[in-house]
Amino acid sequence: MTADPVSTVFAALADPTRRAILARLAAGEATVNELAAPFPVSVQAISKHLNVLERAGLIVRTREAQWRRCRLEPAPLRTLAEWVDQYRKLWDDRYDTLDAYLDNLKGKDDEPAQ
Amino acid sequence: MTADPVSTVFAALADPTRRAILARLAAGEATVNELAAPFPVSVQAISKHLNVLERAGLIVRTREAQWRRCRLEPAPLRTLAEWVDQYRKLWDDRYDTLDAYLDNLKGKDDEPAQ
DNA sequence: CGTATATTCAACTCATCGGTTTATCAACCA
DNA sequence: TGGTTGATAAACCGATGAGTTGAATATACG
């Protein structure tokens, strides 16, 4: 209930169908039926997936006659990239300056070092 | 079940307690009790969280007398960073060369453009 | 108007999740 | 040996998730 935004985005991405929908939308806007076509599930199930993606802020839907055009909203992905970048120094050998690491840390959620 | 690795990692990170555990482990190894101390839940609950993180490959546990020392394993985070980087061009204005975008696309899961 | 199309809503099922409590296992210590 | 500590296992509970089917809503079209 009322989960934090980061958790909501991670949860939305923890489903291969939803990630495939995002991948499709990265190529351009699409309607619900167009998005549902490749999947072996009902259109209603896709509509639910779109609700999850919309609540996570990953897509926006606009009315257009009887269609609902879906568009990808990259802002949460940017937040995610920043979150994971907190840990980059742990795997990236080229990331060797402590200063840059501490800079990245400022004002972030779930700081690795408090 | 037997969810794909990417889904498993995303799901593991979709919980603030588990992300806080990772943040703590980024500062250094710790035992289960040490990890559980800051949280208002039982040690058993934390042990379950550690199972989830271990199955996602985000931590490894090593026996040491009666203690179980936990260490962060950054490899899945690196995979995650690569996944989200597929979408970087959508929000990053500096990411404006199509070639670099297509290069990043090769051999990745959930390609934005098939 | 009536009908077809696009989409969502509602109710239901089944599995999983995060938490609990209780019990068990393993290692140290007196 | 027995007791204490660290950690996991097992059984259970309430909530949520992903899917279904069936009905409702909204817009276009004849």
Short mmCIF file of C-alpha atoms in Angstrom, two decimals, chain A residues 9 14 19 35 52-53 71 98 111:
data_model
loop_
_atom_site.label_atom_id
_atom_site.label_comp_id
_atom_site.label_asym_id
_atom_site.label_seq_id
_atom_site.Cartn_x
_atom_site.Cartn_y
_atom_site.Cartn_z
CA VAL A 9 9.13 1.19 -10.53
CA ALA A 14 9.88 -7.24 -12.56
CA ARG A 19 9.38 -4.96 -20.03
CA LEU A 35 0.50 -3.70 -27.64
CA VAL A 52 0.83 -0.92 -13.46
CA LEU A 53 3.18 0.85 -15.86
CA ARG A 71 3.62 6.61 -24.80
CA LEU A 98 36.06 8.29 -4.32
CA GLU A 111 22.38 5.38 0.21
#
